[in-house]
Amino acid sequence: GLFLLRIEDLDPGRSREAFVEGIEADLAWLGVTWPRPIMRQSRRGPAYREALTKLALRGLLYPCICTRRDIAAAQEAPQEGGAAVWGPDGAPYPGTCREGVADPTAPHALRLDMRRAVMRLGGPAAVARLTLEEIGQGPNGETGMRRLDPDWLVDVCGDVVVSRKDAAAAYHLAVVVDDAAQHVSHVTRGEDLYEAAALHRLLQALLELPVPVWRHHRLIRDEDGRRLAKRDRDAGLAELRAAGETPASIRDRLGLPPSAA
């Protein structure tokens, strides 16, 4: 199959050309090739705005002026039932702005009203008939055909951000729109994004986009089982390569099949 490279550079404060060059060098070392030009999300504003307009015209979006501090404070308040739940964006949004904001012209994000989205697709029973196919496996060995859970979408996933205050779109909307634009048939991501696939499947249904299959792979972890992450300044592929790792050993650690090359 054809490998498609996409640079997810929606965050201007964290995007650097040196990072792009490092990604390309790492992939080349792994034996991966891809067609050019490379899609860059920072240049995809019109496509994201078109998708947002479709959702807005269906009454599925609302502005949110909450800061991260506001949301954290609301999430720390005592909740009936006790146990915390976590979705693709962490704890579900408490709905502070769902009924409107005092100044809609103020800088704001846009959130998907999940309950309305479920109803727009025909209600819980209809959403429960939507499926996605996992050809890898999730964190607990989940594989095969998977039905969407409308209760999980509303209560755990919640009203996710689809457009940030400082960007044309947020991750979940952007990748769904871009997968369709690039005619992606197989989405390959780490198992930490396993739950997000259900949200992406819902967005595909709302936007009437093609549905790929998903393969989620293991994460590379240290000797204590902690996943390696750039935000923790952990070793990247360049450092692992220098330490003696090979493309074959990286694929094995990720649980991916051997290269056909």
PDB file of C-alpha atoms in Angstrom:
ATOM      1  CA  GLY A   1       0.000   0.000   0.000  1.00  0.00           C
ATOM      2  CA  LEU A   2       0.912   3.677  -0.250  1.00  0.00           C
ATOM      3  CA  PHE A   3       2.133   5.454   2.874  1.00  0.00           C
ATOM      4  CA  LEU A   4       0.806   9.022   3.197  1.00  0.00           C
ATOM      5  CA  LEU A   5       2.656  11.561   5.311  1.00  0.00           C
ATOM      6  CA  ARG A   6       0.808  14.464   6.922  1.00  0.00           C
ATOM      7  CA  ILE A   7       2.337  17.149   9.116  1.00  0.00           C
ATOM      8  CA  GLU A   8       0.032  17.994  12.003  1.00  0.00           C
ATOM      9  CA  ASP A   9       1.218  21.557  12.671  1.00  0.00           C
ATOM     10  CA  LEU A  10      -1.944  23.242  13.906  1.00  0.00           C
ATOM     11  CA  ASP A  11      -0.222  24.504  17.066  1.00  0.00           C
ATOM     12  CA  PRO A  12       1.936  27.450  15.932  1.00  0.00           C
ATOM     13  CA  GLY A  13       3.690  27.631  19.289  1.00  0.00           C
ATOM     14  CA  ARG A  14       5.014  24.069  19.068  1.00  0.00           C
ATOM     15  CA  SER A  15       5.613  23.640  15.334  1.00  0.00           C
ATOM     16  CA  ARG A  16       9.193  23.903  14.072  1.00  0.00           C
ATOM     17  CA  GLU A  17      10.657  23.076  10.679  1.00  0.00           C
ATOM     18  CA  ALA A  18      13.452  21.208  12.464  1.00  0.00           C
ATOM     19  CA  PHE A  19      10.819  18.835  13.879  1.00  0.00           C
ATOM     20  CA  VAL A  20       9.511  18.136  10.373  1.00  0.00           C
ATOM     21  CA  GLU A  21      13.019  17.386   9.152  1.00  0.00           C
ATOM     22  CA  GLY A  22      13.501  15.021  12.087  1.00  0.00           C
ATOM     23  CA  ILE A  23      10.266  13.175  11.295  1.00  0.00           C
ATOM     24  CA  GLU A  24      11.302  12.731   7.676  1.00  0.00           C
ATOM     25  CA  ALA A  25      14.755  11.458   8.706  1.00  0.00           C
ATOM     26  CA  ASP A  26      13.229   8.975  11.158  1.00  0.00           C
ATOM     27  CA  LEU A  27      10.764   7.635   8.606  1.00  0.00           C
ATOM     28  CA  ALA A  28      13.454   7.320   5.948  1.00  0.00           C
ATOM     29  CA  TRP A  29      15.545   5.278   8.403  1.00  0.00           C
ATOM     30  CA  LEU A  30      12.537   3.015   8.977  1.00  0.00           C
ATOM     31  CA  GLY A  31      12.405   2.414   5.212  1.00  0.00           C
ATOM     32  CA  VAL A  32       9.206   4.401   4.639  1.00  0.00           C
ATOM     33  CA  THR A  33       8.674   6.419   1.464  1.00  0.00           C
ATOM     34  CA  TRP A  34       5.817   8.754   0.612  1.00  0.00           C
ATOM     35  CA  PRO A  35       4.554  10.954  -2.225  1.00  0.00           C
ATOM     36  CA  ARG A  36       5.069  14.715  -2.284  1.00  0.00           C
ATOM     37  CA  PRO A  37       3.998  17.399  -1.689  1.00  0.00           C
ATOM     38  CA  ILE A  38       3.302  16.628   1.958  1.00  0.00           C
ATOM     39  CA  MET A  39      -0.037  17.765   3.360  1.00  0.00           C
ATOM     40  CA  ARG A  40       0.330  20.328   6.152  1.00  0.00           C
ATOM     41  CA  GLN A  41      -2.606  21.029   8.415  1.00  0.00           C
ATOM     42  CA  SER A  42      -1.570  24.661   8.840  1.00  0.00           C
ATOM     43  CA  ARG A  43      -2.572  25.195   5.188  1.00  0.00           C
ATOM     44  CA  ARG A  44      -5.919  23.397   5.421  1.00  0.00           C
ATOM     45  CA  GLY A  45      -8.008  26.146   6.984  1.00  0.00           C
ATOM     46  CA  PRO A  46     -10.644  26.334   4.202  1.00  0.00           C
ATOM     47  CA  ALA A  47     -11.354  22.591   4.393  1.00  0.00           C
ATOM     48  CA  TYR A  48     -11.770  22.720   8.164  1.00  0.00           C
ATOM     49  CA  ARG A  49     -14.018  25.779   7.977  1.00  0.00           C
ATOM     50  CA  GLU A  50     -16.221  23.966   5.465  1.00  0.00           C
ATOM     51  CA  ALA A  51     -16.620  21.029   7.855  1.00  0.00           C
ATOM     52  CA  LEU A  52     -17.316  23.346  10.791  1.00  0.00           C
ATOM     53  CA  THR A  53     -19.957  25.163   8.751  1.00  0.00           C
ATOM     54  CA  LYS A  54     -21.720  21.866   8.038  1.00  0.00           C
ATOM     55  CA  LEU A  55     -21.803  21.038  11.737  1.00  0.00           C
ATOM     56  CA  ALA A  56     -22.903  24.559  12.683  1.00  0.00           C
ATOM     57  CA  LEU A  57     -25.768  24.577  10.185  1.00  0.00           C
ATOM     58  CA  ARG A  58     -27.046  21.414  11.864  1.00  0.00           C
ATOM     59  CA  GLY A  59     -27.036  23.146  15.247  1.00  0.00           C
ATOM     60  CA  LEU A  60     -24.261  20.954  16.640  1.00  0.00           C
ATOM     61  CA  LEU A  61     -21.662  23.540  17.692  1.00  0.00           C
ATOM     62  CA  TYR A  62     -21.495  26.122  20.459  1.00  0.00           C
ATOM     63  CA  PRO A  63     -18.837  28.665  21.471  1.00  0.00           C
ATOM     64  CA  CYS A  64     -16.818  28.021  24.604  1.00  0.00           C
ATOM     65  CA  ILE A  65     -14.805  30.737  26.364  1.00  0.00           C
ATOM     66  CA  CYS A  66     -13.618  28.534  29.230  1.00  0.00           C
ATOM     67  CA  THR A  67      -9.922  28.496  29.997  1.00  0.00           C
ATOM     68  CA  ARG A  68      -8.094  25.338  30.995  1.00  0.00           C
ATOM     69  CA  ARG A  69      -8.085  26.658  34.554  1.00  0.00           C
ATOM     70  CA  ASP A  70     -11.891  27.111  34.474  1.00  0.00           C
ATOM     71  CA  ILE A  71     -12.385  23.554  33.250  1.00  0.00           C
ATOM     72  CA  ALA A  72      -9.929  22.101  35.776  1.00  0.00           C
ATOM     73  CA  ALA A  73     -11.716  23.905  38.619  1.00  0.00           C
ATOM     74  CA  ALA A  74     -15.095  22.557  37.508  1.00  0.00           C
ATOM     75  CA  GLN A  75     -13.698  19.039  37.180  1.00  0.00           C
ATOM     76  CA  GLU A  76     -12.202  19.190  40.692  1.00  0.00           C
ATOM     77  CA  ALA A  77     -15.584  20.003  42.231  1.00  0.00           C
ATOM     78  CA  PRO A  78     -17.220  17.076  44.076  1.00  0.00           C
ATOM     79  CA  GLN A  79     -19.230  14.916  41.695  1.00  0.00           C
ATOM     80  CA  GLU A  80     -22.048  12.545  42.506  1.00  0.00           C
ATOM     81  CA  GLY A  81     -20.875   8.973  42.045  1.00  0.00           C
ATOM     82  CA  GLY A  82     -17.234   9.659  42.847  1.00  0.00           C
ATOM     83  CA  ALA A  83     -15.050   7.860  40.321  1.00  0.00           C
ATOM     84  CA  ALA A  84     -13.416   9.998  37.617  1.00  0.00           C
ATOM     85  CA  VAL A  85     -13.930   9.120  33.978  1.00  0.00           C
ATOM     86  CA  TRP A  86     -11.625   9.958  31.080  1.00  0.00           C
ATOM     87  CA  GLY A  87     -12.344  10.246  27.373  1.00  0.00           C
ATOM     88  CA  PRO A  88     -10.202  11.157  24.356  1.00  0.00           C
ATOM     89  CA  ASP A  89      -9.708  14.703  25.696  1.00  0.00           C
ATOM     90  CA  GLY A  90      -9.435  13.797  29.361  1.00  0.00           C
ATOM     91  CA  ALA A  91     -12.317  14.323  31.765  1.00  0.00           C
ATOM     92  CA  PRO A  92     -15.585  15.220  29.987  1.00  0.00           C
ATOM     93  CA  TYR A  93     -16.345  18.926  29.621  1.00  0.00           C
ATOM     94  CA  PRO A  94     -18.812  20.039  32.341  1.00  0.00           C
ATOM     95  CA  GLY A  95     -20.997  21.983  29.885  1.00  0.00           C
ATOM     96  CA  THR A  96     -20.391  25.452  31.331  1.00  0.00           C
ATOM     97  CA  CYS A  97     -20.952  27.281  28.016  1.00  0.00           C
ATOM     98  CA  ARG A  98     -23.506  24.925  26.489  1.00  0.00           C
ATOM     99  CA  GLU A  99     -26.446  27.282  27.105  1.00  0.00           C
ATOM    100  CA  GLY A 100     -24.646  30.341  25.756  1.00  0.00           C
ATOM    101  CA  VAL A 101     -21.880  32.801  26.611  1.00  0.00           C
ATOM    102  CA  ALA A 102     -22.190  36.431  27.675  1.00  0.00           C
ATOM    103  CA  ASP A 103     -20.006  37.751  24.840  1.00  0.00           C
ATOM    104  CA  PRO A 104     -19.995  35.499  21.741  1.00  0.00           C
ATOM    105  CA  THR A 105     -17.546  37.896  20.029  1.00  0.00           C
ATOM    106  CA  ALA A 106     -14.845  37.150  22.606  1.00  0.00           C
ATOM    107  CA  PRO A 107     -12.095  34.657  21.586  1.00  0.00           C
ATOM    108  CA  HIS A 108     -13.631  31.212  21.861  1.00  0.00           C
ATOM    109  CA  ALA A 109     -13.294  27.587  20.936  1.00  0.00           C
ATOM    110  CA  LEU A 110     -16.089  25.621  19.299  1.00  0.00           C
ATOM    111  CA  ARG A 111     -17.422  22.474  20.943  1.00  0.00           C
ATOM    112  CA  LEU A 112     -19.510  19.660  19.511  1.00  0.00           C
ATOM    113  CA  ASP A 113     -22.765  19.219  21.413  1.00  0.00           C
ATOM    114  CA  MET A 114     -22.514  15.466  21.734  1.00  0.00           C
ATOM    115  CA  ARG A 115     -26.063  14.819  22.869  1.00  0.00           C
ATOM    116  CA  ARG A 116     -27.434  16.755  19.907  1.00  0.00           C
ATOM    117  CA  ALA A 117     -24.995  14.968  17.586  1.00  0.00           C
ATOM    118  CA  VAL A 118     -26.299  11.584  18.715  1.00  0.00           C
ATOM    119  CA  MET A 119     -29.864  12.723  18.132  1.00  0.00           C
ATOM    120  CA  ARG A 120     -28.960  14.162  14.734  1.00  0.00           C
ATOM    121  CA  LEU A 121     -27.838  10.694  13.656  1.00  0.00           C
ATOM    122  CA  GLY A 122     -31.169   9.175  14.670  1.00  0.00           C
ATOM    123  CA  GLY A 123     -30.780   8.741  18.403  1.00  0.00           C
ATOM    124  CA  PRO A 124     -28.943   6.241  20.627  1.00  0.00           C
ATOM    125  CA  ALA A 125     -30.271   3.134  18.865  1.00  0.00           C
ATOM    126  CA  ALA A 126     -29.119   4.381  15.458  1.00  0.00           C
ATOM    127  CA  VAL A 127     -25.683   5.389  16.751  1.00  0.00           C
ATOM    128  CA  ALA A 128     -25.300   1.967  18.386  1.00  0.00           C
ATOM    129  CA  ARG A 129     -25.603   0.430  14.914  1.00  0.00           C
ATOM    130  CA  LEU A 130     -22.566   2.386  13.636  1.00  0.00           C
ATOM    131  CA  THR A 131     -19.437   0.236  13.569  1.00  0.00           C
ATOM    132  CA  LEU A 132     -15.711   0.598  13.123  1.00  0.00           C
ATOM    133  CA  GLU A 133     -13.197  -2.121  12.348  1.00  0.00           C
ATOM    134  CA  GLU A 134     -10.034  -2.608  14.402  1.00  0.00           C
ATOM    135  CA  ILE A 135      -7.421  -4.758  12.652  1.00  0.00           C
ATOM    136  CA  GLY A 136      -4.840  -4.218  15.365  1.00  0.00           C
ATOM    137  CA  GLN A 137      -5.863  -4.186  18.981  1.00  0.00           C
ATOM    138  CA  GLY A 138      -6.677  -1.790  21.750  1.00  0.00           C
ATOM    139  CA  PRO A 139      -4.976  -1.510  25.153  1.00  0.00           C
ATOM    140  CA  ASN A 140      -6.961  -4.474  26.497  1.00  0.00           C
ATOM    141  CA  GLY A 141      -6.732  -6.643  23.404  1.00  0.00           C
ATOM    142  CA  GLU A 142      -9.875  -5.276  21.713  1.00  0.00           C
ATOM    143  CA  THR A 143     -10.008  -6.200  18.044  1.00  0.00           C
ATOM    144  CA  GLY A 144     -12.456  -6.813  15.204  1.00  0.00           C
ATOM    145  CA  MET A 145     -15.751  -5.018  14.598  1.00  0.00           C
ATOM    146  CA  ARG A 146     -16.763  -2.579  17.283  1.00  0.00           C
ATOM    147  CA  ARG A 147     -20.130  -0.847  17.752  1.00  0.00           C
ATOM    148  CA  LEU A 148     -20.330   2.728  18.976  1.00  0.00           C
ATOM    149  CA  ASP A 149     -21.650   3.252  22.486  1.00  0.00           C
ATOM    150  CA  PRO A 150     -23.908   6.346  22.560  1.00  0.00           C
ATOM    151  CA  ASP A 151     -23.821   6.527  26.357  1.00  0.00           C
ATOM    152  CA  TRP A 152     -20.011   6.569  26.331  1.00  0.00           C
ATOM    153  CA  LEU A 153     -19.998   9.264  23.651  1.00  0.00           C
ATOM    154  CA  VAL A 154     -22.301  11.528  25.676  1.00  0.00           C
ATOM    155  CA  ASP A 155     -21.136  10.832  29.226  1.00  0.00           C
ATOM    156  CA  VAL A 156     -17.419  10.109  28.822  1.00  0.00           C
ATOM    157  CA  CYS A 157     -16.304  11.576  25.508  1.00  0.00           C
ATOM    158  CA  GLY A 158     -18.533  14.586  26.020  1.00  0.00           C
ATOM    159  CA  ASP A 159     -18.560  17.898  24.175  1.00  0.00           C
ATOM    160  CA  VAL A 160     -15.101  17.845  22.612  1.00  0.00           C
ATOM    161  CA  VAL A 161     -13.407  20.887  21.095  1.00  0.00           C
ATOM    162  CA  VAL A 162     -13.511  20.821  17.289  1.00  0.00           C
ATOM    163  CA  SER A 163     -12.039  24.286  16.717  1.00  0.00           C
ATOM    164  CA  ARG A 164      -9.525  25.900  19.057  1.00  0.00           C
ATOM    165  CA  LYS A 165      -9.260  29.571  19.894  1.00  0.00           C
ATOM    166  CA  ASP A 166      -5.865  29.800  18.194  1.00  0.00           C
ATOM    167  CA  ALA A 167      -6.302  27.405  15.253  1.00  0.00           C
ATOM    168  CA  ALA A 168      -8.687  26.645  12.404  1.00  0.00           C
ATOM    169  CA  ALA A 169      -9.512  23.242  13.867  1.00  0.00           C
ATOM    170  CA  ALA A 170      -8.715  20.916  16.723  1.00  0.00           C
ATOM    171  CA  TYR A 171      -7.047  17.534  16.297  1.00  0.00           C
ATOM    172  CA  HIS A 172     -10.143  15.332  16.159  1.00  0.00           C
ATOM    173  CA  LEU A 173     -11.889  17.295  13.417  1.00  0.00           C
ATOM    174  CA  ALA A 174      -8.712  17.925  11.415  1.00  0.00           C
ATOM    175  CA  VAL A 175      -7.637  14.293  11.170  1.00  0.00           C
ATOM    176  CA  VAL A 176     -11.102  13.140  10.111  1.00  0.00           C
ATOM    177  CA  VAL A 177     -11.296  15.762   7.347  1.00  0.00           C
ATOM    178  CA  ASP A 178      -7.731  15.064   6.221  1.00  0.00           C
ATOM    179  CA  ASP A 179      -8.125  11.272   6.207  1.00  0.00           C
ATOM    180  CA  ALA A 180     -11.026  11.692   3.798  1.00  0.00           C
ATOM    181  CA  ALA A 181      -9.146  14.211   1.618  1.00  0.00           C
ATOM    182  CA  GLN A 182      -6.149  11.869   1.345  1.00  0.00           C
ATOM    183  CA  HIS A 183      -8.354   8.820   0.681  1.00  0.00           C
ATOM    184  CA  VAL A 184      -6.842   7.049   3.674  1.00  0.00           C
ATOM    185  CA  SER A 185      -8.000   3.424   3.856  1.00  0.00           C
ATOM    186  CA  HIS A 186      -6.033   2.337   6.952  1.00  0.00           C
ATOM    187  CA  VAL A 187      -5.465   4.597   9.940  1.00  0.00           C
ATOM    188  CA  THR A 188      -2.457   3.506  12.033  1.00  0.00           C
ATOM    189  CA  ARG A 189      -2.000   5.111  15.443  1.00  0.00           C
ATOM    190  CA  GLY A 190      -0.774   4.281  18.923  1.00  0.00           C
ATOM    191  CA  GLU A 191      -3.045   2.480  21.369  1.00  0.00           C
ATOM    192  CA  ASP A 192      -3.273   5.681  23.434  1.00  0.00           C
ATOM    193  CA  LEU A 193      -5.618   6.977  20.705  1.00  0.00           C
ATOM    194  CA  TYR A 194      -7.763   3.842  20.613  1.00  0.00           C
ATOM    195  CA  GLU A 195     -10.789   5.461  22.242  1.00  0.00           C
ATOM    196  CA  ALA A 196     -10.613   8.464  19.904  1.00  0.00           C
ATOM    197  CA  ALA A 197     -11.532   6.201  16.978  1.00  0.00           C
ATOM    198  CA  ALA A 198     -15.146   6.081  18.185  1.00  0.00           C
ATOM    199  CA  LEU A 199     -15.309   9.876  18.205  1.00  0.00           C
ATOM    200  CA  HIS A 200     -13.761   9.990  14.729  1.00  0.00           C
ATOM    201  CA  ARG A 201     -16.306   7.460  13.476  1.00  0.00           C
ATOM    202  CA  LEU A 202     -19.098   9.666  14.814  1.00  0.00           C
ATOM    203  CA  LEU A 203     -17.641  12.728  13.046  1.00  0.00           C
ATOM    204  CA  GLN A 204     -17.375  10.749   9.808  1.00  0.00           C
ATOM    205  CA  ALA A 205     -21.067   9.905  10.080  1.00  0.00           C
ATOM    206  CA  LEU A 206     -22.030  13.519  10.788  1.00  0.00           C
ATOM    207  CA  LEU A 207     -19.945  14.824   7.866  1.00  0.00           C
ATOM    208  CA  GLU A 208     -20.842  11.902   5.556  1.00  0.00           C
ATOM    209  CA  LEU A 209     -17.201  10.959   5.026  1.00  0.00           C
ATOM    210  CA  PRO A 210     -15.696   7.582   4.030  1.00  0.00           C
ATOM    211  CA  VAL A 211     -14.881   5.158   6.834  1.00  0.00           C
ATOM    212  CA  PRO A 212     -11.381   3.621   6.977  1.00  0.00           C
ATOM    213  CA  VAL A 213     -10.245   0.715   9.124  1.00  0.00           C
ATOM    214  CA  TRP A 214      -8.060   1.301  12.174  1.00  0.00           C
ATOM    215  CA  ARG A 215      -4.900  -0.371  13.434  1.00  0.00           C
ATOM    216  CA  HIS A 216      -3.704   0.630  16.885  1.00  0.00           C
ATOM    217  CA  HIS A 217      -0.248  -0.497  17.948  1.00  0.00           C
ATOM    218  CA  ARG A 218       1.633  -0.832  21.200  1.00  0.00           C
ATOM    219  CA  LEU A 219       3.650   2.087  22.554  1.00  0.00           C
ATOM    220  CA  ILE A 220       7.382   2.040  23.140  1.00  0.00           C
ATOM    221  CA  ARG A 221       7.949   2.055  26.886  1.00  0.00           C
ATOM    222  CA  ASP A 222      10.913   2.243  29.236  1.00  0.00           C
ATOM    223  CA  GLU A 223      12.017  -0.493  31.609  1.00  0.00           C
ATOM    224  CA  ASP A 224       9.417   0.634  34.174  1.00  0.00           C
ATOM    225  CA  GLY A 225       6.575   0.371  31.676  1.00  0.00           C
ATOM    226  CA  ARG A 226       6.197   4.139  31.277  1.00  0.00           C
ATOM    227  CA  ARG A 227       5.532   5.224  27.713  1.00  0.00           C
ATOM    228  CA  LEU A 228       8.167   7.363  26.041  1.00  0.00           C
ATOM    229  CA  ALA A 229       6.874  10.863  25.276  1.00  0.00           C
ATOM    230  CA  LYS A 230       8.545  13.943  23.816  1.00  0.00           C
ATOM    231  CA  ARG A 231       6.853  16.166  26.403  1.00  0.00           C
ATOM    232  CA  ASP A 232       8.916  14.316  29.030  1.00  0.00           C
ATOM    233  CA  ARG A 233      12.082  14.789  26.934  1.00  0.00           C
ATOM    234  CA  ASP A 234      12.320  11.044  26.424  1.00  0.00           C
ATOM    235  CA  ALA A 235      14.469   9.446  23.747  1.00  0.00           C
ATOM    236  CA  GLY A 236      13.139   9.725  20.219  1.00  0.00           C
ATOM    237  CA  LEU A 237      13.916   7.472  17.257  1.00  0.00           C
ATOM    238  CA  ALA A 238      17.257   9.209  16.657  1.00  0.00           C
ATOM    239  CA  GLU A 239      18.404   8.356  20.184  1.00  0.00           C
ATOM    240  CA  LEU A 240      17.038   4.813  19.962  1.00  0.00           C
ATOM    241  CA  ARG A 241      18.838   4.385  16.644  1.00  0.00           C
ATOM    242  CA  ALA A 242      22.088   5.575  18.212  1.00  0.00           C
ATOM    243  CA  ALA A 243      21.562   3.104  21.059  1.00  0.00           C
ATOM    244  CA  GLY A 244      21.475   0.196  18.598  1.00  0.00           C
ATOM    245  CA  GLU A 245      17.815  -0.212  17.727  1.00  0.00           C
ATOM    246  CA  THR A 246      17.028  -1.297  14.170  1.00  0.00           C
ATOM    247  CA  PRO A 247      13.928  -0.735  12.016  1.00  0.00           C
ATOM    248  CA  ALA A 248      12.992  -4.370  12.604  1.00  0.00           C
ATOM    249  CA  SER A 249      13.334  -4.066  16.393  1.00  0.00           C
ATOM    250  CA  ILE A 250      11.223  -0.892  16.438  1.00  0.00           C
ATOM    251  CA  ARG A 251       8.447  -2.625  14.500  1.00  0.00           C
ATOM    252  CA  ASP A 252       8.632  -5.554  16.912  1.00  0.00           C
ATOM    253  CA  ARG A 253       8.365  -3.266  19.946  1.00  0.00           C
ATOM    254  CA  LEU A 254       5.309  -1.618  18.403  1.00  0.00           C
ATOM    255  CA  GLY A 255       3.710  -4.979  17.605  1.00  0.00           C
ATOM    256  CA  LEU A 256       3.634  -4.270  13.876  1.00  0.00           C
ATOM    257  CA  PRO A 257       4.176  -7.006  11.274  1.00  0.00           C
ATOM    258  CA  PRO A 258       7.629  -7.238   9.639  1.00  0.00           C
ATOM    259  CA  SER A 259       8.244  -4.943   6.685  1.00  0.00           C
ATOM    260  CA  ALA A 260       7.487  -6.416   3.291  1.00  0.00           C
ATOM    261  CA  ALA A 261      10.595  -4.749   1.895  1.00  0.00           C
TER     262      ALA A 261
END
